[in-house]
Coordinates of C-alpha atoms in Angstrom, one line a residue:
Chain A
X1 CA -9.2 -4.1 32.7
X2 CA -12.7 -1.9 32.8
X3 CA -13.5 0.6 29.6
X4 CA -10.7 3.0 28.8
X5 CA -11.4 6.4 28.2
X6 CA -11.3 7.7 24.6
X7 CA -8.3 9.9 24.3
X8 CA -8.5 13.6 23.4
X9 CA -8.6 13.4 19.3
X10 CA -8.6 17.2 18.8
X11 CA -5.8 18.4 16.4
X12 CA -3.4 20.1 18.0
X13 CA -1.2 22.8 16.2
X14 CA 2.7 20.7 15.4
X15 CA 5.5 21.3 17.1
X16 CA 7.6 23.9 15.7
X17 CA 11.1 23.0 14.2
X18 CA 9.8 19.9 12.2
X19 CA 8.4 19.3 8.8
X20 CA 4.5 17.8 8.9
X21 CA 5.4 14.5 9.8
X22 CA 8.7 14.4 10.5
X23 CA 10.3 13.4 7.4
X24 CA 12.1 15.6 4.6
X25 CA 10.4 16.0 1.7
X26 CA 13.2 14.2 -0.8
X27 CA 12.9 11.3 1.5
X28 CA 9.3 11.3 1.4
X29 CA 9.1 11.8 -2.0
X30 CA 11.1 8.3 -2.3
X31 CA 9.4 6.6 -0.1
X32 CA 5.9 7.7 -2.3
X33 CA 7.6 6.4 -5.3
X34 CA 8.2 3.0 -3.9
X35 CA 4.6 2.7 -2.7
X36 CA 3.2 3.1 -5.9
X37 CA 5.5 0.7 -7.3
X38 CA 4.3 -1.7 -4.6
X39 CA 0.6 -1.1 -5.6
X40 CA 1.6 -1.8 -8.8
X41 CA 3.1 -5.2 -8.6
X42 CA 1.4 -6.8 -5.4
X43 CA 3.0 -8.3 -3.1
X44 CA 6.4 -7.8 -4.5
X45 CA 8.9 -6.5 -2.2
X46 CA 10.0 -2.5 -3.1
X47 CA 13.3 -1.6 -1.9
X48 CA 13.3 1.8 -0.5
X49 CA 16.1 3.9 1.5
X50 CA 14.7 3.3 5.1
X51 CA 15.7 6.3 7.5
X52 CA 16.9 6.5 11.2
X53 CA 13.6 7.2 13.1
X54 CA 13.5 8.9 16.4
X55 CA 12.5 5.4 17.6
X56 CA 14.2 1.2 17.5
X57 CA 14.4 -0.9 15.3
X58 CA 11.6 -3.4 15.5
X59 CA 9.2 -0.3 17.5
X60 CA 7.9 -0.2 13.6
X61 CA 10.1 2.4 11.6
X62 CA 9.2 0.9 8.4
X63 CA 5.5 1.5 9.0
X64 CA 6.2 4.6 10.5
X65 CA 7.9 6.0 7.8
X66 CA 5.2 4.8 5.7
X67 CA 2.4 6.1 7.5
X68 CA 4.7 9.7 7.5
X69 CA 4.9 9.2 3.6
X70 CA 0.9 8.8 3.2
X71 CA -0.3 11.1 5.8
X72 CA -2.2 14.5 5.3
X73 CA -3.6 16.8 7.4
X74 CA -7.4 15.8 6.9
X75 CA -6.7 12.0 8.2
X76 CA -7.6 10.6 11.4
X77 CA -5.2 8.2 12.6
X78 CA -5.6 4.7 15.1
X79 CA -2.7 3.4 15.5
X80 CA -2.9 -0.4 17.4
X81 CA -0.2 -2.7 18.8
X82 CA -1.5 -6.5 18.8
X83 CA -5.1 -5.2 18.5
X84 CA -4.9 -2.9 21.2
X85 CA -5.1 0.6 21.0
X86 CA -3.7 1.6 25.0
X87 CA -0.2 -0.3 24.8
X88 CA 3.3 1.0 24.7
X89 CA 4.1 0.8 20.9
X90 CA 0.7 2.3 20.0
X91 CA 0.5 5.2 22.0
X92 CA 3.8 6.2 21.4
X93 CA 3.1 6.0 18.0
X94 CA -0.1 8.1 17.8
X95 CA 1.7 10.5 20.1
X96 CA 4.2 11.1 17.3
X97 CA 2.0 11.7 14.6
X98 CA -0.2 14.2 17.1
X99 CA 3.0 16.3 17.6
X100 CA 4.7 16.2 14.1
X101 CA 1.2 16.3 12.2
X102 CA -1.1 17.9 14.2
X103 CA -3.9 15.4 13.1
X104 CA -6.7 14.0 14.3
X105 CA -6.1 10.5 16.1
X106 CA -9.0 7.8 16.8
X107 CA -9.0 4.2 18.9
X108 CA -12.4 3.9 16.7
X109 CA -11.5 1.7 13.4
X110 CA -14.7 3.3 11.5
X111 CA -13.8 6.5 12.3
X112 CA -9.8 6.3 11.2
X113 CA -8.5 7.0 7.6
X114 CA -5.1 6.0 8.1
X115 CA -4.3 2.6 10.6
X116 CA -1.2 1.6 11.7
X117 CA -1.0 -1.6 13.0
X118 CA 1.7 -4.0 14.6
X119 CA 0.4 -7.5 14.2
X120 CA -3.4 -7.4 13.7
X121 CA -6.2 -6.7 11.8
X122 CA -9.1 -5.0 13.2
X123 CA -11.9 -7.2 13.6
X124 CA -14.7 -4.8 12.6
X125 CA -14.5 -5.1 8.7
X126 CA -12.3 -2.5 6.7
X127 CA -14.3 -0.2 4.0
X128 CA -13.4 1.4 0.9
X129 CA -11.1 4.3 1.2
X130 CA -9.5 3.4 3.8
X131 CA -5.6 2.7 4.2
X132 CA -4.1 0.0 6.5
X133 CA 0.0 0.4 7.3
X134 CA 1.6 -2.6 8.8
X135 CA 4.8 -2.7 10.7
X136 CA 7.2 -5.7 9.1
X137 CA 9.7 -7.5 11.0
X138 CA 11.0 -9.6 8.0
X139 CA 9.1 -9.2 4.5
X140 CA 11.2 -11.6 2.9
X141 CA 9.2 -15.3 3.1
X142 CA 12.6 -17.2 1.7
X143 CA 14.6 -16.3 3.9
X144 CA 14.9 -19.1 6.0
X145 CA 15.3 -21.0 2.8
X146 CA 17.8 -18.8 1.0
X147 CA 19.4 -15.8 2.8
X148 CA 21.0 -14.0 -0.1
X149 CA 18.2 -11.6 -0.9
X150 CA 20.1 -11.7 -4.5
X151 CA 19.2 -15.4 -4.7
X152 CA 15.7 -14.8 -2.9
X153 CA 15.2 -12.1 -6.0
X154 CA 15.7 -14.7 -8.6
X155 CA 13.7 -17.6 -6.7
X156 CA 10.7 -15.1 -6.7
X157 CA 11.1 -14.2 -10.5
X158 CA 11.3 -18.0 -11.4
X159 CA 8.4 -18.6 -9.1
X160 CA 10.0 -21.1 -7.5
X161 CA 8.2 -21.3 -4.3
X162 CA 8.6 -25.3 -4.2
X163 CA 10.4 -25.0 -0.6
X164 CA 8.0 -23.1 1.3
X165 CA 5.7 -26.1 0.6
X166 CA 8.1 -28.7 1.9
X167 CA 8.5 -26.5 4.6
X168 CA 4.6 -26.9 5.3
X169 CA 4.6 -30.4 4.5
X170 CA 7.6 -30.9 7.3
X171 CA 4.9 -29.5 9.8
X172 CA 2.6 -32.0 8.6
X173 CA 4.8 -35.1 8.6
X174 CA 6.1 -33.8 12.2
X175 CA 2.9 -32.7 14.3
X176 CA -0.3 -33.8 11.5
X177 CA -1.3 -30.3 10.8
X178 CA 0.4 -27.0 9.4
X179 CA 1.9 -25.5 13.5
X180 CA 2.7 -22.1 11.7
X181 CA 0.5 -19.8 13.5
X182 CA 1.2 -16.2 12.8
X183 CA 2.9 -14.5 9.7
X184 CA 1.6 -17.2 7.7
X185 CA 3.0 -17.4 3.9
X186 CA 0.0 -15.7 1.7
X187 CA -0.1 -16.1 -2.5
X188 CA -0.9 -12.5 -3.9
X189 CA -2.8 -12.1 -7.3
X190 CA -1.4 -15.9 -8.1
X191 CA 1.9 -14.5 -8.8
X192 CA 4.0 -13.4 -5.3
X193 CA 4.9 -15.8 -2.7
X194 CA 4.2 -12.8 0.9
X195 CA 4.6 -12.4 4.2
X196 CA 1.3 -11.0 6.0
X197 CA 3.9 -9.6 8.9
X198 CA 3.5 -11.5 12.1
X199 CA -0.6 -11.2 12.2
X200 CA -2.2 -14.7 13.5
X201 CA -3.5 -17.0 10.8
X202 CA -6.9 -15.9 12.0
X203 CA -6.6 -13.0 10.6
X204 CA -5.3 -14.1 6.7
X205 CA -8.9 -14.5 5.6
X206 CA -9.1 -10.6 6.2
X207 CA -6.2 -10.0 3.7
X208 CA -8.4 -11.7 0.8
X209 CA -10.6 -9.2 -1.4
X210 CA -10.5 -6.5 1.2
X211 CA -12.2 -3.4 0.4
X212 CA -9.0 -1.3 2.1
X213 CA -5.8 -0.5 0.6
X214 CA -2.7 -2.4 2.7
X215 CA 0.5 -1.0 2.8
X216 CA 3.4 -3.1 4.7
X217 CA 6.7 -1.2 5.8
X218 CA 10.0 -2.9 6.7
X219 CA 12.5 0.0 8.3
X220 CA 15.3 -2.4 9.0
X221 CA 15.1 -4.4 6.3
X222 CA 14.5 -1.9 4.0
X223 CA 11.4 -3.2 1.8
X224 CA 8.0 -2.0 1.1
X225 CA 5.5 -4.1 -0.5
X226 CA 1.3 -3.4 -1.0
X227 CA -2.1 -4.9 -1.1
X228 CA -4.4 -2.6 -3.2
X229 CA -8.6 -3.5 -2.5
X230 CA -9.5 -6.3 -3.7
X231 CA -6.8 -8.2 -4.5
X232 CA -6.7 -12.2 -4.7
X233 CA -4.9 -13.3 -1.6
X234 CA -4.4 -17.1 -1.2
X235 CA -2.9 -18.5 2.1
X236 CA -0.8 -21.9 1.3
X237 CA -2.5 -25.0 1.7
X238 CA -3.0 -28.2 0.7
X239 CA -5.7 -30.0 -0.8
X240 CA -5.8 -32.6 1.7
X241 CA -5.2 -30.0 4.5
X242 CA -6.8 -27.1 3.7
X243 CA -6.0 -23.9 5.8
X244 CA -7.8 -23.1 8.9
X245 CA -7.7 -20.8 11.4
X246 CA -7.4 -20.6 15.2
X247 CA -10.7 -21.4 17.6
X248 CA -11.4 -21.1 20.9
X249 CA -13.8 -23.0 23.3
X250 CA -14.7 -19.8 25.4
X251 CA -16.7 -16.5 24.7
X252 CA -14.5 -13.2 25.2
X253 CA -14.8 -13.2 29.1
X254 CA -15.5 -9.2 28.9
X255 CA -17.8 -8.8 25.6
X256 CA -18.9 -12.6 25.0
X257 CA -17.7 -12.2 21.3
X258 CA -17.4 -15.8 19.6
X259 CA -15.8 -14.6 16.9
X260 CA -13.1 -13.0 17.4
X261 CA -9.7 -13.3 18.1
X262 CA -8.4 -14.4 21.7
X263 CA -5.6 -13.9 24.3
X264 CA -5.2 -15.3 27.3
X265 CA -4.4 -13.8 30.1
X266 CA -2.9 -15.2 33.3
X267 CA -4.2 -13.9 36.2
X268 CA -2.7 -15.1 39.1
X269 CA 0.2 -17.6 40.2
X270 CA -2.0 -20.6 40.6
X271 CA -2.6 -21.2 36.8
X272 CA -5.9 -18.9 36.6
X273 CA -6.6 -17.2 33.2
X274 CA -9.0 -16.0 31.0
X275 CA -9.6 -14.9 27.8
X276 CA -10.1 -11.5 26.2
X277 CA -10.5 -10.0 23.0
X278 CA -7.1 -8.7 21.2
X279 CA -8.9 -6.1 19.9
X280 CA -9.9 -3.3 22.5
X281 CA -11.6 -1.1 20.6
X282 CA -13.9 -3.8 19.0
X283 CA -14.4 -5.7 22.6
X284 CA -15.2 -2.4 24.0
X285 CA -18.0 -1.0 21.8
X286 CA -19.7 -4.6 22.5
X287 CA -19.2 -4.3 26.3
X288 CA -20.7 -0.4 26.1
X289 CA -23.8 -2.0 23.4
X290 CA -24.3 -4.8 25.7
X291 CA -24.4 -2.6 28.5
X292 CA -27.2 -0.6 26.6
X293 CA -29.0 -3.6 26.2
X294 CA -28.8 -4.9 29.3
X295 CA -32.1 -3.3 31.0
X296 CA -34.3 -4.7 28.1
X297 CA -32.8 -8.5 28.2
X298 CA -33.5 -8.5 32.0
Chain B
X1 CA 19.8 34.9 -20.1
X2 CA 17.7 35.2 -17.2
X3 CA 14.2 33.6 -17.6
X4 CA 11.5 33.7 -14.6
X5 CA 9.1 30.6 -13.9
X6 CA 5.8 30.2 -12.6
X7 CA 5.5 29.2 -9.3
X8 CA 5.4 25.3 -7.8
X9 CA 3.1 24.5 -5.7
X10 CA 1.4 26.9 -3.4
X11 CA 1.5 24.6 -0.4
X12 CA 4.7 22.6 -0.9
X13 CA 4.1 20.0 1.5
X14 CA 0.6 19.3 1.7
X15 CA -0.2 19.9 -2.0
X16 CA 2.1 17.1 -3.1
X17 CA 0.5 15.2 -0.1
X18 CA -2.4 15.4 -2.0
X19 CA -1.3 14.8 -5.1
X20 CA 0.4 11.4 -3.9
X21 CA -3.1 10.4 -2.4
X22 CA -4.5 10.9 -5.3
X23 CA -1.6 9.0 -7.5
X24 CA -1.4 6.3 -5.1
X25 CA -5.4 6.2 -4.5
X26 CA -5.7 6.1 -9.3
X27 CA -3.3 3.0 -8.7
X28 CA -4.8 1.4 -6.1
X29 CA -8.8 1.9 -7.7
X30 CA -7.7 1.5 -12.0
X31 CA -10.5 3.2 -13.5
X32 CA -11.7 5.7 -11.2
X33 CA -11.1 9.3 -11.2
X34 CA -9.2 11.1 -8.8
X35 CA -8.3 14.9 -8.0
X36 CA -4.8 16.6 -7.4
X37 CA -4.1 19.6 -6.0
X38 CA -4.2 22.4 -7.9
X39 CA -1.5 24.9 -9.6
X40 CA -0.7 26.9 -12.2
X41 CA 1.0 25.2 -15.1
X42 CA 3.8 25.8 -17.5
X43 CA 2.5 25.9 -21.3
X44 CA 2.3 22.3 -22.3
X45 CA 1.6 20.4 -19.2
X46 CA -2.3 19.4 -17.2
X47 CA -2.8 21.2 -13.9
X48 CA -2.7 17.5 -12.7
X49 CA 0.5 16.2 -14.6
X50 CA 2.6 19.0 -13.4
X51 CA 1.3 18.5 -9.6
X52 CA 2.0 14.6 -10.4
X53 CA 5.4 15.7 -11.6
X54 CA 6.4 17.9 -8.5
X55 CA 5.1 15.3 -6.2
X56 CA 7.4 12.6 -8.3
X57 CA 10.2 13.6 -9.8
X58 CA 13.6 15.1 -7.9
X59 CA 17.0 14.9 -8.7
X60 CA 17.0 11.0 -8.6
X61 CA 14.7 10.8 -11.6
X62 CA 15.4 10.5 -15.3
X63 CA 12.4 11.9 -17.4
X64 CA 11.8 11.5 -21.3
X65 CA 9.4 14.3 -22.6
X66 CA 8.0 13.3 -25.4
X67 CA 9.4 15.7 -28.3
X68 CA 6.4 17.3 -28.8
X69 CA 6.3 19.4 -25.1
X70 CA 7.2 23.2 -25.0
X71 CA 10.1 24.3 -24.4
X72 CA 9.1 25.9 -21.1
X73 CA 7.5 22.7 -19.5
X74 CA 10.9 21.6 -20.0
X75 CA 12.8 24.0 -18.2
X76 CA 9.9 24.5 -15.4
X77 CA 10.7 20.8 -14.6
X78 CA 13.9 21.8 -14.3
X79 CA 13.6 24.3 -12.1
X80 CA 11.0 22.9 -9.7
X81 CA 12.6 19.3 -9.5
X82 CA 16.1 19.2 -10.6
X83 CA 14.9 16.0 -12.2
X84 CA 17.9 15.0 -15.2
X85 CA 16.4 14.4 -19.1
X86 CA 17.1 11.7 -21.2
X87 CA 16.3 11.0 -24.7
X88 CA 16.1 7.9 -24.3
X89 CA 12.9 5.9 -23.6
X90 CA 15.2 2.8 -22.3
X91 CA 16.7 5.1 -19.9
X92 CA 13.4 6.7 -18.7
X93 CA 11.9 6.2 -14.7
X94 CA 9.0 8.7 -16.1
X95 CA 8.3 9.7 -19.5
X96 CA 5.7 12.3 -20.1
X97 CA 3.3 12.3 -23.5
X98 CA 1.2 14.8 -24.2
X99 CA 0.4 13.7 -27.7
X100 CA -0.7 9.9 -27.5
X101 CA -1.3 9.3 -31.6
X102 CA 2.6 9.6 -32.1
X103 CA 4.3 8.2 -28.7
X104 CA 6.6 5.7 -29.0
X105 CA 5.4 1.8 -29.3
X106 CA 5.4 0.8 -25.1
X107 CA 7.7 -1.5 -25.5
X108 CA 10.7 1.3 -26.3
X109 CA 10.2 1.7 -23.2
X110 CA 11.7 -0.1 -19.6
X111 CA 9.8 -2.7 -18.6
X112 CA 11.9 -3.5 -15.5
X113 CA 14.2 -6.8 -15.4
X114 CA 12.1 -10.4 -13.8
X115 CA 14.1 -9.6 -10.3
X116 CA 13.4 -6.4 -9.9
X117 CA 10.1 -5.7 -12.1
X118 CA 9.9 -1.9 -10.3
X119 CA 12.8 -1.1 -12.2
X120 CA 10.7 0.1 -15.2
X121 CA 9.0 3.8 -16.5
X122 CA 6.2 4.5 -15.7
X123 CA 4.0 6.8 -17.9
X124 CA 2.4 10.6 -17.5
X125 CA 0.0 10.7 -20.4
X126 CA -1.8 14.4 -21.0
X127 CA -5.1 13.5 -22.4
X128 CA -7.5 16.2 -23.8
X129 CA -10.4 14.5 -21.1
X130 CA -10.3 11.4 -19.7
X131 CA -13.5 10.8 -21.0
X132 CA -13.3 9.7 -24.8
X133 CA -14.8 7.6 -27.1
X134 CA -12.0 4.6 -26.9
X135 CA -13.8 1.6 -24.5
X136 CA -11.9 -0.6 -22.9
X137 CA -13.4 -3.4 -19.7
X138 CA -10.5 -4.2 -17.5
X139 CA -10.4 -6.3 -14.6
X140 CA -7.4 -7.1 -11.5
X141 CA -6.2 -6.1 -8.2
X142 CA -8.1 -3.1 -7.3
X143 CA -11.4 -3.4 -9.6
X144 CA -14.0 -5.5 -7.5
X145 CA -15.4 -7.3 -10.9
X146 CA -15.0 -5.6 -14.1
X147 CA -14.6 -1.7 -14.9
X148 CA -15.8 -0.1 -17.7
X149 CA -13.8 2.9 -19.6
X150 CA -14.7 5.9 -21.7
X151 CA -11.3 7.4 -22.8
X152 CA -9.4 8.8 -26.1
X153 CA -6.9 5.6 -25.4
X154 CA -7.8 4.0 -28.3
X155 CA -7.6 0.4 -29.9
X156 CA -3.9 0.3 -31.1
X157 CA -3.1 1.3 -27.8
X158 CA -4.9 -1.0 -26.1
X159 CA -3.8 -4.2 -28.1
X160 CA -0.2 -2.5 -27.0
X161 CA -1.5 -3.2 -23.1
X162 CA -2.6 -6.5 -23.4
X163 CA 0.6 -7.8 -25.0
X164 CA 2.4 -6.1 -22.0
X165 CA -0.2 -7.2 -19.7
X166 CA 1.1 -11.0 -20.9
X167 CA 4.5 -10.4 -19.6
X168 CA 3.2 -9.8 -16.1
X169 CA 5.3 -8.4 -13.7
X170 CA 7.4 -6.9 -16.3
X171 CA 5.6 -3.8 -17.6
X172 CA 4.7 -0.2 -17.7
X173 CA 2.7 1.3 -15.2
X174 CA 0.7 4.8 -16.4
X175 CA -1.6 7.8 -15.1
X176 CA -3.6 9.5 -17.5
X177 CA -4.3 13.5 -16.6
X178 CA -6.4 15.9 -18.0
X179 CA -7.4 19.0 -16.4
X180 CA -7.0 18.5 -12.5
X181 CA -8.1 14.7 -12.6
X182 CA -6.2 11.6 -13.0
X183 CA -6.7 8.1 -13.8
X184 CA -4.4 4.9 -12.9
X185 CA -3.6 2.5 -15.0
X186 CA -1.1 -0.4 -13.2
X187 CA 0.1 -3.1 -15.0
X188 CA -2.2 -5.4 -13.5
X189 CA -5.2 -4.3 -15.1
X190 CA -5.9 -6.3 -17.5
X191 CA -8.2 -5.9 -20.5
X192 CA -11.5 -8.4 -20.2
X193 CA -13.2 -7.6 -23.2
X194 CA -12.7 -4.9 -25.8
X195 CA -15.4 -3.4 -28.3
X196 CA -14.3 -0.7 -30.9
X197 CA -15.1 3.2 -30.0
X198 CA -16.1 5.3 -32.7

């Protein structure tokens, strides 16, 4: 993998024969009335009337239509698929917004107003004014526990999140620590039991007080629920086992980053790999700074 | 009888765009001013409450006007949105005030149910400014410490909000307009301290 070239990010004028950004208006007007509802009650789930997208299930519909719902013609738009910006899902997905919206798109996080993301956080920190749209898989954290989302409705009302912490204590009694290590059960505003969507624990620290407001879309199951800045997040612990996240024993092998979060890569058939930051764009702008550097450290 | 109306929006699309950012961005900040997009009125309604209203309201809505609105707000609603009127505060999924000394107490009106707390109104209030001599310090999701408001909401009003604010997630949720701003007020906020405004 060596630097990849920033795309274009000029708007281009929409294509002809579709509203600005896809969606009707009645629709989108539904889909803004649920999101303020979300904001207003954080972390609770707002059902909404998802709509067939030109896309699958599961490609991020419910963030899509989100995004659609919340976009205007002065955003710039980065759209990233497990942190990076030049996979399948994500360029797909900023292709679709450059040709129904006619916007300006960005792999730079400071630069974008708008993010969608599918399973990370950006590493470099969010600011003020920003908005952050997650794709959801499955919003509802009792699930497992209680399928009937009739049920799930009531255990969330009465608070009664007992369950989810036997469920944590099982992993405790079974392995000595908490094994759940992405869409990690979060406490908002010490009232609603949420899922984070399937971002790593690392990231949950990230979801705490953030200056940027977090919407979270679910297209197949139909929910929308919202972060607004600064908003108490607590992920589930226990006393004697506090939360932690993930760490790693190596630097980034591209950018050197310590700090960041890491995947591995396999890089041949006898068991070779190394490790790379998730996030391109952030592993990236270090590689080109420490390239800058480079002739004053030697 | 055939009546004319003044026109919606001049941008449909991207002036309720902008009106939601700004809705969504008064919820999401409580306490800090945002702009709509701008349009002509009907007597009776704020620049900003009327955009607020075409960005909201369509024929899935039910709206209480408070009494007190013109007759041709009324039917420009009606017109624009298709939105259905009740006269009912119970009923309501918006209710629009223009005249906050006589509105109904906030608990006439829907507060949601404890499953499904989004099931409540949620209020337009027309101010004369948002800026006013009623104080009020609130703090919650969206306010990094403490915020501090100027505005005609006044004491009785408050001491309405905190009581609702105790039955956390039921309750209202609100916008305040005047002129072409707007100011959120979610039920989260919550008040932190309260001195009297003269």
């Amino acid at each position: 993998m060596t630097l990849s070239p920033q795309l274009p990010s000029s708007p281009a004028l929409p294509e002809p024969g579709f509203n600005f950004a896809y969606l009707d208006e009645q629709t989108k007007r539904s889909i803004r009335r649920a999101a303020l509802k979300a904001v207003a009650i954080p972390g609770h789930q707002i059902p909404f009337s998802s709509r067939e997208m030109p896309m699958s299930y599961g490609w991020g519909t419910g963030g899509v239509q989100v995004t659609a719902s919340v976009i205007g013609q002065m955003d710039t738009l980065k759209v990233i698929d497990q942190g990076a910006d030049d996979t399948t899902n994500a360029v797909n997905i900023r292709r679709f917004f450059r040709k129904v919206c006619g916007i300006n798109t960005t792999e730079r996080t400071e630069e974008a107003t708008l993010i969608q993301t599918r399973h990370r956080i950006p590493e470099t920190p969010l600011r003020e004014g920003q908005i952050m749209v997650y794709q959801v898989p499955m919003p509802e954290p009792l699930y497992f526990i209680e399928p009937s989302r009739t049920e799930a409705n009531k255990m969330h009302a009465l608070e009664e999140y007992g369950p989810v912490y036997v469920r944590l204590y099982e992993d405790i009694t079974r392995f000595g620590h908490i094994a759940m290590a992405y869409d990690y059960p979060v406490m908002v505003n010490d009232r609603y039991l949420m899922k984070p969507s399937p971002i790593p624990r690392f990231d949950n620290p990230k979801l705490h007080m953030n200056p940027a407001l977090q919407l979270f879309g679910a297209g197949r199951e139909k929910r929308i629920y919202a972060l607004p800045p600064y908003t108490k997040v607590k992920s589930l612990d226990f006393e004697d086992h506090p939360f932690t996240v993930e760490t790693w024993d190596q630097p980034c092998e591209f950018c050197g980053a310590t700090d960041t979060y890491l995947d591995e890569v396999v890089t041949d058939d006898q068991g070779s790999r190394l490790w790379i930051c998730s996030d391109t764009d952030y592993c990236n702008q270090r590689q080109q700074n420490n390239h800058l550097l480079t002739p004053t450290l030697s | 009888m055939l009546t004319t109306q003044l026109p919606g929006f001049k941008d449909p699309v991207h002036d309720a765009q902008k009106t939601f950012r700004a809705l969504l961005d008064a919820l999401a900040r409580p306490g800090i001013q945002q702009t709509t997009a701008s349009l002509t009125p009907p007597e009776g309604l704020k620049p900003s409450c009327a955009a607020a209203c075409l960005t909201l309201l369509d024929l899935e809505t039910t709206v209480w006007l408070q009494p007190s609105i013109s007759g041709s707000a009324r039917s420009w609603l009606l017109f624009h949105t298709g939105c259905r009127f009740t006269a009912d505060s119970q009923t309501a999924d918006f209710a629009v005030i223009d005249q906050i000394e006589i509105m109904p107490r906030l608990d006439e009106f829907n507060w949601g149910t404890a499953a499904y707390p989004e099931a409540s109104t949620s209020l337009l209030i027309q101010l004369p400014a948002l800026e006013g001599t009623g104080s009020a310090v609130l703090q919650g999701p969206g306010i990094l410490d403490t915020i501090a408001l100027q505005t005609p909401l006044r004491t009785p009003f408050w001491q309405q909000w905190q009581a609702m604010t105790e039955n956390y997630p039921l309750g209202l949720d609100a916008w305040c307009f005047a002129d072409r701003q707007v100011l959120g007020l979610p039920r989260t906020a919550q008040l932190a301290g309260r001195q009297e405004g003269q």
